[in-house]
Coordinates of C-alpha atoms in Angstrom, one line a residue:
X1 CA 3.6 -36.3 30.0
X2 CA 1.6 -38.1 27.3
X3 CA -0.9 -40.5 28.9
X4 CA -3.0 -41.8 26.1
X5 CA -3.0 -41.5 22.3
X6 CA -6.1 -42.4 20.3
X7 CA -5.8 -42.6 16.5
X8 CA -8.7 -43.4 14.1
X9 CA -8.5 -43.7 10.3
X10 CA -5.2 -42.0 9.9
X11 CA -3.2 -43.0 6.7
X12 CA -3.0 -46.8 7.2
X13 CA -4.1 -46.8 10.8
X14 CA -7.6 -48.2 11.4
X15 CA -7.8 -47.7 15.1
X16 CA -5.1 -47.6 17.7
X17 CA -5.4 -46.8 21.4
X18 CA -2.2 -46.3 23.3
X19 CA -1.6 -46.0 27.0
X20 CA 1.9 -44.6 27.8
X21 CA 4.0 -44.4 30.9
X22 CA 6.9 -42.3 32.2
X23 CA 10.5 -43.4 31.3
X24 CA 12.0 -44.5 28.0
X25 CA 9.6 -46.1 25.5
X26 CA 10.6 -47.4 22.1
X27 CA 8.6 -48.2 18.9
X28 CA 10.0 -50.8 16.5
X29 CA 8.9 -52.7 13.5
X30 CA 9.5 -53.5 9.9
X31 CA 10.2 -50.7 7.4
X32 CA 6.8 -49.3 6.2
X33 CA 4.9 -50.7 9.2
X34 CA 3.9 -47.2 10.2
X35 CA 6.3 -46.5 13.1
X36 CA 6.7 -42.8 12.2
X37 CA 3.0 -42.6 11.4
X38 CA 2.4 -42.6 15.2
X39 CA 4.6 -39.5 15.6
X40 CA 2.9 -37.9 12.6
X41 CA -0.5 -38.4 14.2
X42 CA 0.7 -36.9 17.5
X43 CA 2.2 -33.9 15.6
X44 CA -1.3 -33.4 14.0
X45 CA -2.9 -33.4 17.4
X46 CA -0.3 -30.8 18.4
X47 CA -1.4 -28.4 15.6
X48 CA 0.7 -29.7 12.7
X49 CA -0.5 -29.2 9.1
X50 CA -2.8 -31.7 7.7
X51 CA -5.2 -32.2 4.7
X52 CA -7.5 -34.7 3.2
X53 CA -4.5 -37.0 2.3
X54 CA -4.2 -38.1 6.0
X55 CA -7.7 -39.7 6.0
X56 CA -7.5 -43.4 5.5
X57 CA -8.9 -44.7 2.2
X58 CA -12.7 -45.3 2.5
X59 CA -13.0 -43.3 5.8
X60 CA -14.9 -40.1 6.3
X61 CA -12.5 -38.4 8.7
X62 CA -9.3 -38.7 10.7
X63 CA -9.8 -38.4 14.4
X64 CA -6.8 -38.1 16.8
X65 CA -7.0 -37.5 20.6
X66 CA -4.0 -37.1 22.9
X67 CA -4.3 -36.8 26.7
X68 CA -1.5 -35.2 28.7
X69 CA -0.6 -34.7 32.3
X70 CA 0.4 -31.0 32.6
X71 CA 3.0 -29.0 34.4
X72 CA 2.9 -25.4 35.7
X73 CA 3.6 -23.7 32.4
X74 CA 0.9 -25.6 30.5
X75 CA -1.6 -25.1 33.4
X76 CA -0.9 -21.3 33.3
X77 CA -1.4 -21.3 29.5
X78 CA -4.7 -23.2 29.8
X79 CA -6.0 -20.8 32.5
X80 CA -4.9 -17.7 30.6
X81 CA -6.7 -18.9 27.4
X82 CA -9.8 -20.2 29.3
X83 CA -9.3 -23.9 28.5
X84 CA -8.6 -25.2 32.0
X85 CA -10.8 -27.8 33.6
X86 CA -11.3 -29.0 37.2
X87 CA -9.8 -32.4 36.6
X88 CA -6.4 -31.1 35.6
X89 CA -4.4 -32.3 32.6
X90 CA -5.5 -31.6 29.0
X91 CA -7.2 -33.4 26.2
X92 CA -6.2 -32.4 22.6
X93 CA -8.3 -33.5 19.7
X94 CA -7.9 -32.9 16.0
X95 CA -10.4 -33.9 13.3
X96 CA -9.8 -33.7 9.5
X97 CA -12.5 -34.8 7.1
X98 CA -12.0 -36.2 3.6
X99 CA -12.7 -32.7 2.1
X100 CA -9.7 -31.3 4.0
X101 CA -11.8 -29.4 6.6
X102 CA -10.1 -29.3 10.0
X103 CA -11.4 -28.9 13.6
X104 CA -9.4 -28.6 16.8
X105 CA -10.4 -28.9 20.4
X106 CA -8.7 -28.3 23.8
X107 CA -10.5 -30.0 26.7
X108 CA -13.6 -30.2 24.5
X109 CA -13.6 -26.5 23.6
X110 CA -13.2 -25.5 20.0
X111 CA -9.7 -24.1 19.4
X112 CA -7.5 -23.1 16.5
X113 CA -4.5 -25.1 15.1
X114 CA -2.3 -22.2 16.2
X115 CA -3.5 -22.6 19.8
X116 CA -2.7 -26.3 19.6
X117 CA 0.8 -25.5 18.5
X118 CA 1.3 -22.9 21.2
X119 CA 0.2 -25.4 23.9
X120 CA 2.0 -28.3 22.2
X121 CA 5.4 -26.5 22.5
X122 CA 4.9 -26.7 26.3
X123 CA 4.1 -30.4 26.2
X124 CA 6.2 -32.1 23.6
X125 CA 9.6 -31.6 21.9
X126 CA 9.9 -33.7 18.7
X127 CA 13.3 -34.4 17.1
X128 CA 12.6 -35.7 13.6
X129 CA 14.7 -38.2 11.6
X130 CA 16.0 -35.4 9.3
X131 CA 17.0 -33.1 12.2
X132 CA 20.7 -33.7 11.3
X133 CA 20.2 -32.2 7.9
X134 CA 18.9 -28.9 9.4
X135 CA 22.1 -28.6 11.4
X136 CA 23.9 -27.8 8.1
X137 CA 21.9 -24.6 7.8
X138 CA 23.3 -21.4 9.4
X139 CA 19.8 -20.2 10.4
X140 CA 19.0 -23.5 12.1
X141 CA 22.3 -23.4 14.0
X142 CA 21.6 -19.9 15.2
X143 CA 18.1 -20.8 16.3
X144 CA 19.3 -23.9 18.1
X145 CA 22.0 -21.9 20.0
X146 CA 19.5 -19.2 21.0
X147 CA 16.9 -21.7 22.1
X148 CA 19.4 -23.7 24.1
X149 CA 20.5 -20.6 25.9
X150 CA 17.0 -19.2 26.4
X151 CA 17.8 -16.1 24.2
X152 CA 14.7 -16.1 22.0
X153 CA 13.3 -12.9 23.6
X154 CA 16.7 -11.1 23.3
X155 CA 16.9 -12.2 19.6
X156 CA 13.4 -10.9 18.9
X157 CA 14.3 -7.6 20.6
X158 CA 17.4 -7.3 18.4
X159 CA 15.3 -8.1 15.3
X160 CA 12.7 -5.4 16.2
X161 CA 15.4 -2.8 17.0
X162 CA 17.1 -3.5 13.6
X163 CA 13.8 -3.2 11.7
X164 CA 13.0 0.2 13.4
X165 CA 16.5 1.5 12.8
X166 CA 16.6 0.5 9.1
X167 CA 13.2 2.0 8.4
X168 CA 14.4 5.4 9.5
X169 CA 17.7 4.9 7.6
X170 CA 15.8 4.1 4.4
X171 CA 13.6 7.2 5.0
X172 CA 16.7 9.4 5.3
X173 CA 18.3 7.8 2.2
X174 CA 15.2 8.4 0.2
X175 CA 15.0 12.0 1.2
X176 CA 18.7 12.6 0.3
X177 CA 18.2 11.0 -3.2
X178 CA 14.8 12.6 -3.9
X179 CA 14.9 15.9 -2.0
X180 CA 13.5 17.9 -5.0
X181 CA 10.3 15.9 -5.3
X182 CA 9.8 15.9 -1.5
X183 CA 10.1 19.7 -1.6
X184 CA 7.5 20.0 -4.4
X185 CA 5.2 17.7 -2.5
X186 CA 5.6 19.8 0.6
X187 CA 4.9 23.0 -1.2
X188 CA 1.7 21.5 -2.7
X189 CA 0.5 20.4 0.7
X190 CA 1.3 23.8 2.2
X191 CA -0.8 25.5 -0.4
X192 CA -3.7 23.1 0.0
X193 CA -3.7 23.3 3.8
X194 CA -3.4 27.1 3.6
X195 CA -6.5 27.3 1.3
X196 CA -8.6 25.2 3.7
X197 CA -7.3 26.9 6.8
X198 CA -8.3 30.3 5.3
X199 CA -11.8 29.0 4.5
X200 CA -12.0 27.4 8.0
X201 CA -15.0 25.2 7.5
X202 CA -16.2 23.8 10.8
X203 CA -17.6 20.2 11.2
X204 CA -21.3 20.3 10.5
X205 CA -21.2 23.9 9.1
X206 CA -22.3 22.9 5.6
X207 CA -25.5 21.4 6.9
X208 CA -26.2 24.3 9.2
X209 CA -25.6 27.0 6.6
X210 CA -27.6 25.2 4.0
X211 CA -30.6 25.1 6.3
X212 CA -30.2 28.8 7.1
X213 CA -30.0 29.6 3.4
X214 CA -33.2 27.7 2.8
X215 CA -35.0 29.5 5.7
X216 CA -33.8 33.0 4.7
X217 CA -34.6 32.5 1.0
X218 CA -38.1 31.5 1.8
X219 CA -38.6 33.9 4.7
X220 CA -41.6 35.8 3.1
X221 CA -43.4 32.5 2.4
X222 CA -42.7 31.2 5.9
X223 CA -44.0 34.4 7.5
X224 CA -47.1 34.4 5.4
X225 CA -47.9 30.8 6.0
X226 CA -47.3 31.0 9.7
X227 CA -49.5 34.1 10.0
X228 CA -52.3 32.5 8.0
X229 CA -52.2 29.4 10.3
X230 CA -52.3 31.6 13.4
X231 CA -55.3 33.6 12.0
X232 CA -57.3 30.5 11.2
X233 CA -56.7 29.0 14.6
X234 CA -57.1 31.9 17.0
X235 CA -57.3 35.4 15.4
X236 CA -60.0 35.2 12.7
X237 CA -62.9 37.6 12.9
X238 CA -65.2 34.8 11.7
X239 CA -65.1 32.3 14.5
X240 CA -61.5 31.0 14.8
X241 CA -61.1 27.3 15.3
X242 CA -59.8 27.6 18.9
X243 CA -62.8 29.6 20.1
X244 CA -65.3 27.3 18.4
X245 CA -63.6 24.2 19.9
X246 CA -63.6 25.8 23.4
X247 CA -67.4 26.6 23.1
X248 CA -68.0 23.1 21.8
X249 CA -66.1 21.5 24.7
X250 CA -68.1 23.7 27.2
X251 CA -71.4 22.6 25.7
X252 CA -70.4 18.9 25.6
X253 CA -69.2 19.1 29.2
X254 CA -72.7 20.1 30.3
X255 CA -74.3 17.3 28.2
X256 CA -71.9 14.7 29.4
X257 CA -73.1 15.5 33.0
X258 CA -76.5 14.3 31.7
X259 CA -75.3 11.3 29.6
X260 CA -72.0 9.5 30.4
X261 CA -72.0 8.2 26.8
X262 CA -70.7 11.6 25.7
X263 CA -67.7 11.5 28.0
X264 CA -65.4 9.6 25.5
X265 CA -66.1 12.3 22.9
X266 CA -65.3 15.0 25.4
X267 CA -62.1 13.2 26.4
X268 CA -61.0 13.1 22.8
X269 CA -61.8 16.8 22.1
X270 CA -60.2 18.4 25.2
X271 CA -56.6 17.4 24.3
X272 CA -57.2 18.8 20.8
X273 CA -58.0 22.2 22.4
X274 CA -54.8 22.0 24.4
X275 CA -52.7 21.1 21.4
X276 CA -54.2 23.9 19.4
X277 CA -53.4 26.4 22.2
X278 CA -49.8 25.1 22.1
X279 CA -49.7 25.5 18.4
X280 CA -50.7 29.2 18.8
X281 CA -47.9 29.8 21.3
X282 CA -45.4 28.1 19.0
X283 CA -46.6 30.2 15.9
X284 CA -46.3 33.4 17.9
X285 CA -42.8 32.5 19.0
X286 CA -41.8 31.5 15.4
X287 CA -43.2 34.8 14.0
X288 CA -41.3 36.8 16.6
X289 CA -38.0 35.3 15.4
X290 CA -38.4 35.0 11.6
X291 CA -37.8 38.2 9.7
X292 CA -36.8 39.3 6.2
X293 CA -33.0 39.8 6.2
X294 CA -31.7 40.4 2.6
X295 CA -28.2 41.3 3.9
X296 CA -27.8 38.0 5.9
X297 CA -29.1 36.1 2.9
X298 CA -26.4 37.6 0.6
X299 CA -23.8 36.8 3.3
X300 CA -25.0 33.1 3.6
X301 CA -25.1 32.7 -0.2
X302 CA -21.5 34.0 -0.5
X303 CA -20.4 31.5 2.2
X304 CA -22.2 28.6 0.4
X305 CA -20.6 29.4 -2.9
X306 CA -17.1 29.6 -1.3
X307 CA -17.5 26.2 0.4
X308 CA -19.0 24.6 -2.7
X309 CA -16.3 26.0 -5.0
X310 CA -13.5 24.8 -2.7
X311 CA -15.1 21.3 -2.4
X312 CA -15.1 21.0 -6.3
X313 CA -11.5 22.1 -6.4
X314 CA -10.5 19.4 -3.9
X315 CA -12.9 16.9 -5.4
X316 CA -14.7 16.1 -2.1
X317 CA -18.2 16.6 -0.9
X318 CA -18.7 20.0 0.9
X319 CA -19.4 18.3 4.2
X320 CA -16.1 16.4 4.0
X321 CA -13.9 19.5 3.8
X322 CA -13.1 19.5 7.6
X323 CA -11.8 15.9 7.3
X324 CA -9.9 16.7 4.2
X325 CA -8.2 19.6 6.1
X326 CA -7.2 17.2 8.9
X327 CA -5.9 14.6 6.5
X328 CA -3.8 17.0 4.5
X329 CA -2.5 18.7 7.7
X330 CA -1.3 15.3 9.0
X331 CA 0.4 14.5 5.7
X332 CA 2.2 17.9 5.8
X333 CA 3.3 17.3 9.4
X334 CA 4.6 13.9 8.5
X335 CA 6.4 15.2 5.4
X336 CA 7.8 18.1 7.5
X337 CA 9.2 15.6 10.0
X338 CA 10.5 13.4 7.2
X339 CA 12.1 16.2 5.3
X340 CA 14.0 17.5 8.4
X341 CA 17.3 15.9 7.4
X342 CA 19.1 16.8 10.6
X343 CA 16.3 15.4 12.7
X344 CA 16.2 12.2 10.6
X345 CA 19.9 11.7 11.1
X346 CA 19.7 12.3 14.8
X347 CA 16.8 9.8 15.1
X348 CA 18.7 7.3 13.0
X349 CA 21.8 7.6 15.2
X350 CA 19.7 7.0 18.3
X351 CA 18.0 3.9 16.8
X352 CA 21.3 2.5 15.6
X353 CA 22.7 3.0 19.1
X354 CA 19.8 1.2 20.6
X355 CA 20.2 -1.7 18.2
X356 CA 23.9 -2.0 18.8
X357 CA 23.4 -2.1 22.5
X358 CA 20.8 -4.9 22.2
X359 CA 22.9 -6.8 19.7
X360 CA 26.1 -6.5 21.8
X361 CA 24.2 -7.8 24.8
X362 CA 23.0 -10.8 22.7
X363 CA 26.5 -11.4 21.3
X364 CA 27.9 -11.6 24.9
X365 CA 25.2 -14.1 25.9
X366 CA 25.8 -16.1 22.7
X367 CA 29.5 -16.3 23.4
X368 CA 28.9 -17.7 26.9
X369 CA 26.3 -20.2 25.6
X370 CA 28.5 -21.3 22.7
X371 CA 31.3 -22.3 25.0
X372 CA 29.0 -24.3 27.3
X373 CA 27.3 -26.1 24.4
X374 CA 30.6 -26.8 22.6
X375 CA 32.0 -28.4 25.8
X376 CA 28.9 -30.5 26.3
X377 CA 28.8 -31.8 22.7
X378 CA 32.5 -32.5 22.7
X379 CA 32.2 -34.6 25.9
X380 CA 29.3 -36.6 24.3
X381 CA 31.3 -37.2 21.1
X382 CA 33.9 -39.1 23.2
X383 CA 31.3 -41.8 23.9
X384 CA 30.0 -41.9 20.4
X385 CA 33.2 -43.4 18.7
X386 CA 34.6 -39.9 18.1
X387 CA 37.4 -40.0 20.7
X388 CA 39.7 -37.0 20.5
X389 CA 37.2 -35.1 18.3
X390 CA 35.7 -31.8 19.4
X391 CA 32.8 -29.6 18.6
X392 CA 33.0 -25.8 18.5
X393 CA 30.6 -23.0 17.8
X394 CA 32.1 -20.0 16.0
X395 CA 30.6 -16.6 16.2
X396 CA 31.8 -14.9 13.0
X397 CA 31.5 -11.1 13.0
X398 CA 29.3 -9.7 10.2
X399 CA 27.6 -6.5 9.2
X400 CA 24.7 -5.6 11.5
X401 CA 21.6 -7.7 10.6
X402 CA 18.3 -8.6 12.0
X403 CA 19.8 -11.6 13.7
X404 CA 22.6 -9.7 15.3
X405 CA 26.3 -9.0 14.8
X406 CA 27.5 -12.5 14.1
X407 CA 26.9 -15.5 12.0
X408 CA 26.7 -18.8 14.0
X409 CA 28.7 -21.6 12.5
X410 CA 29.0 -25.2 13.9
X411 CA 32.6 -26.6 13.5
X412 CA 33.8 -30.1 14.1
X413 CA 37.0 -32.0 14.3
X414 CA 36.3 -35.7 13.9
X415 CA 39.7 -36.8 15.4
X416 CA 42.4 -35.5 17.6
X417 CA 45.0 -33.2 16.0
X418 CA 42.6 -32.0 13.3
X419 CA 41.4 -28.4 12.9
X420 CA 37.7 -27.9 13.4
X421 CA 36.0 -27.1 10.1
X422 CA 32.4 -26.3 9.1
X423 CA 30.1 -29.2 9.9
X424 CA 28.7 -29.3 6.4
X425 CA 32.2 -29.8 4.9
X426 CA 33.9 -32.4 7.1
X427 CA 31.2 -34.6 8.8
X428 CA 30.4 -37.9 7.2
X429 CA 26.8 -39.1 7.3
X430 CA 27.5 -41.2 10.3
X431 CA 29.4 -38.5 12.1
X432 CA 26.7 -36.0 11.4
X433 CA 24.0 -38.3 12.7
X434 CA 26.0 -38.9 15.9
X435 CA 26.7 -35.2 16.5
X436 CA 23.0 -34.3 15.8
X437 CA 21.9 -36.9 18.3
X438 CA 24.4 -35.6 20.9
X439 CA 23.1 -32.1 20.4
X440 CA 19.5 -33.3 20.5
X441 CA 20.0 -35.1 23.9
X442 CA 22.0 -32.2 25.4
X443 CA 19.6 -29.5 24.3
X444 CA 16.6 -31.5 25.4
X445 CA 18.1 -31.9 28.8
X446 CA 18.2 -28.1 29.1
X447 CA 14.5 -27.7 28.4
X448 CA 11.5 -28.1 30.7
X449 CA 9.4 -30.0 28.1
X450 CA 8.1 -33.1 29.8
X451 CA 7.8 -35.4 26.8
X452 CA 10.7 -35.8 24.3
X453 CA 10.2 -37.7 21.0
X454 CA 13.1 -39.0 18.8
X455 CA 12.0 -40.2 15.4
X456 CA 14.8 -42.4 14.0
X457 CA 17.4 -39.8 14.9
X458 CA 19.8 -42.8 15.5
X459 CA 20.0 -43.5 11.7
X460 CA 23.6 -43.8 10.4
X461 CA 25.0 -45.4 13.6
X462 CA 25.4 -48.9 14.9
X463 CA 27.4 -51.3 17.0
X464 CA 28.8 -50.0 20.3
X465 CA 27.8 -46.5 19.4
X466 CA 24.2 -47.5 19.2
X467 CA 24.4 -49.0 22.7
X468 CA 25.8 -45.7 24.0
X469 CA 22.9 -43.9 22.3
X470 CA 20.5 -46.2 24.0
X471 CA 22.0 -45.5 27.4
X472 CA 21.9 -41.7 26.7
X473 CA 18.2 -42.0 25.9
X474 CA 17.5 -44.2 28.9
X475 CA 19.3 -41.7 31.2
X476 CA 17.3 -38.9 29.7
X477 CA 14.1 -41.0 30.5
X478 CA 14.9 -41.0 34.2
X479 CA 13.6 -37.4 34.4
X480 CA 11.4 -37.2 31.3
X481 CA 9.1 -39.2 29.2
X482 CA 11.2 -40.3 26.2
X483 CA 9.5 -41.9 23.2
X484 CA 11.8 -43.2 20.4
X485 CA 11.2 -44.7 17.0
X486 CA 14.2 -46.8 16.3
X487 CA 15.6 -49.6 14.1
X488 CA 18.5 -50.4 16.3
X489 CA 18.3 -53.3 18.7
X490 CA 21.0 -51.8 21.0
X491 CA 18.7 -48.8 21.5
X492 CA 15.5 -50.7 21.8
X493 CA 17.0 -53.1 24.4
X494 CA 17.6 -50.1 26.8
X495 CA 13.9 -49.1 26.9
X496 CA 11.7 -49.4 29.9
X497 CA 8.7 -50.3 27.6
X498 CA 8.6 -51.6 24.1
X499 CA 5.9 -51.4 21.4
X500 CA 6.0 -53.3 18.1
X501 CA 4.3 -51.7 15.1
X502 CA 3.2 -54.1 12.3
X503 CA 1.0 -54.0 9.3
X504 CA -1.5 -56.6 8.0
X505 CA -4.1 -57.1 5.4
X506 CA -7.7 -56.5 6.3
X507 CA -10.6 -56.6 3.8
X508 CA -8.2 -56.1 1.0
X509 CA -6.5 -53.1 2.6
X510 CA -3.3 -52.7 4.6
X511 CA -3.7 -51.4 8.1
X512 CA -1.2 -50.8 10.9
X513 CA -1.4 -52.2 14.4
X514 CA 0.6 -51.8 17.6
X515 CA 1.3 -54.2 20.4
X516 CA 2.9 -53.7 23.8
X517 CA 5.5 -56.5 24.2
X518 CA 6.0 -58.6 27.2
X519 CA 9.4 -60.1 28.1
X520 CA 9.1 -63.1 25.8
X521 CA 7.8 -61.1 22.8
X522 CA 10.5 -58.5 23.4
X523 CA 13.2 -61.1 23.0
X524 CA 11.7 -62.2 19.7
X525 CA 11.5 -58.6 18.4
X526 CA 15.1 -57.7 19.4
X527 CA 16.2 -61.0 17.8
X528 CA 14.3 -60.0 14.6
X529 CA 16.1 -56.6 14.6
X530 CA 19.4 -58.4 15.1
X531 CA 19.0 -61.3 12.6
X532 CA 16.5 -60.3 10.0
X533 CA 13.9 -62.8 8.7
X534 CA 15.5 -66.0 10.0
X535 CA 15.7 -65.9 13.8
X536 CA 18.1 -68.5 15.3
X537 CA 18.9 -69.6 18.8
X538 CA 22.1 -67.5 18.5
X539 CA 20.2 -64.3 17.7
X540 CA 17.7 -65.1 20.6
X541 CA 20.7 -65.5 22.9
X542 CA 22.2 -62.2 21.7
X543 CA 18.8 -60.6 22.2
X544 CA 18.6 -61.9 25.8
X545 CA 22.1 -60.6 26.5
X546 CA 21.2 -57.1 25.2
X547 CA 18.1 -57.0 27.3
X548 CA 20.0 -58.2 30.4
X549 CA 22.7 -55.6 30.0

């Protein structure tokens, strides 16, 4: 339930703070006063689209905050998305500056507009003043029926199954019409994969063999240099470095016993002696392994040339040949699978069967839901000055499609004895508005959304029908929070709470304000709605009668 709504610098709203209660609440006022602006502001807080045009002239930003009491579904969503707080409930905030930049918050934590929309669907259901126009579209009729019956997941499963099936079907069709080019491509890939398979370059081999080639081709120089270093360090006939350093350390050791000042010098030279001895061991080991091997050198050079030549042919770096082999092999496997016509046909048949099974299940559920919704709307029509009329939902068979095996079509017979025909062809503006309202009330009753908003959905009706509409909304408000923007006194008089929206001049600018009406002020507002600019004793009496009823 919506507890509070705070609006700052939105269109012609300067600052409005609303505290709302359960039950049926109406918003009334002169045309252009900004009644629907309140709904637009709330829609923005619920993740609706907005840009710099929503910022009031002269202001830096629009700031809208909506506080809700939450139910189980919303609480579960908040916990799953890490927005829950210890106090319970939820605070939604949307800020848009005059450069069009938008910020969103849930319980003070930065969020995305998409997250506001996801959460908003669990909190509020808004029926706009042009909802009856959407009922003329087949897609909207299908979505409404599926939503009413809770078939959204089934419809999505059918759409997914259809997409998968048709993708394979198109693959099979393309192969049948272009088999020659597929065969040529397959032959090309087979040759390329064969070439690389024969060469069998292993990952990292290019680097290893290049290093080996460098070592083999410089073997003589390497042996000569290593031997020279070994001689200088430990094998020279003329005082090798290691021997001289050992003698020096021995002598300094004796001197350090006499003068401690020499100990740091000794401590620096002793590790040098150890390191030189390690170098001798390493050089001896290296010389035992390195040898002149002309045969291996020729073998390595041949391998290098083969790899380099193949890399040029495939226009890749030599070290990338293993990855190229994997890539071409995958393409060949994919093409082999795709070019197996029998396998493709078998796969297509299985996917079609899966689609048909899901679509038939959806059709069966839609048939049941269509009967229930048709009966409910027909019953509501009897109270909306359409006695004897009836509403039907036809499921017209069609070719398999992403939405299923049938087109949904709303049919209406405005009077007894007439044949139901498509809604778009037979319903007048008033009839369409009444049917749309009946559908809105009925479908809203079937949802768990705690707050329902009706934005001038009662346009096109009046008189006794308007009173019936008011009673419908009031009955709906016994279990939900119902907010309604209306221009009908018969509807407004049924509300538990009444707000008046007005506009006034301030500092040369027009701003919107809102007032909660007490009993006396409510009589005046209902009288205004009944009688226009000149309010008489008779209109006030009529207003009191409406409120008393």
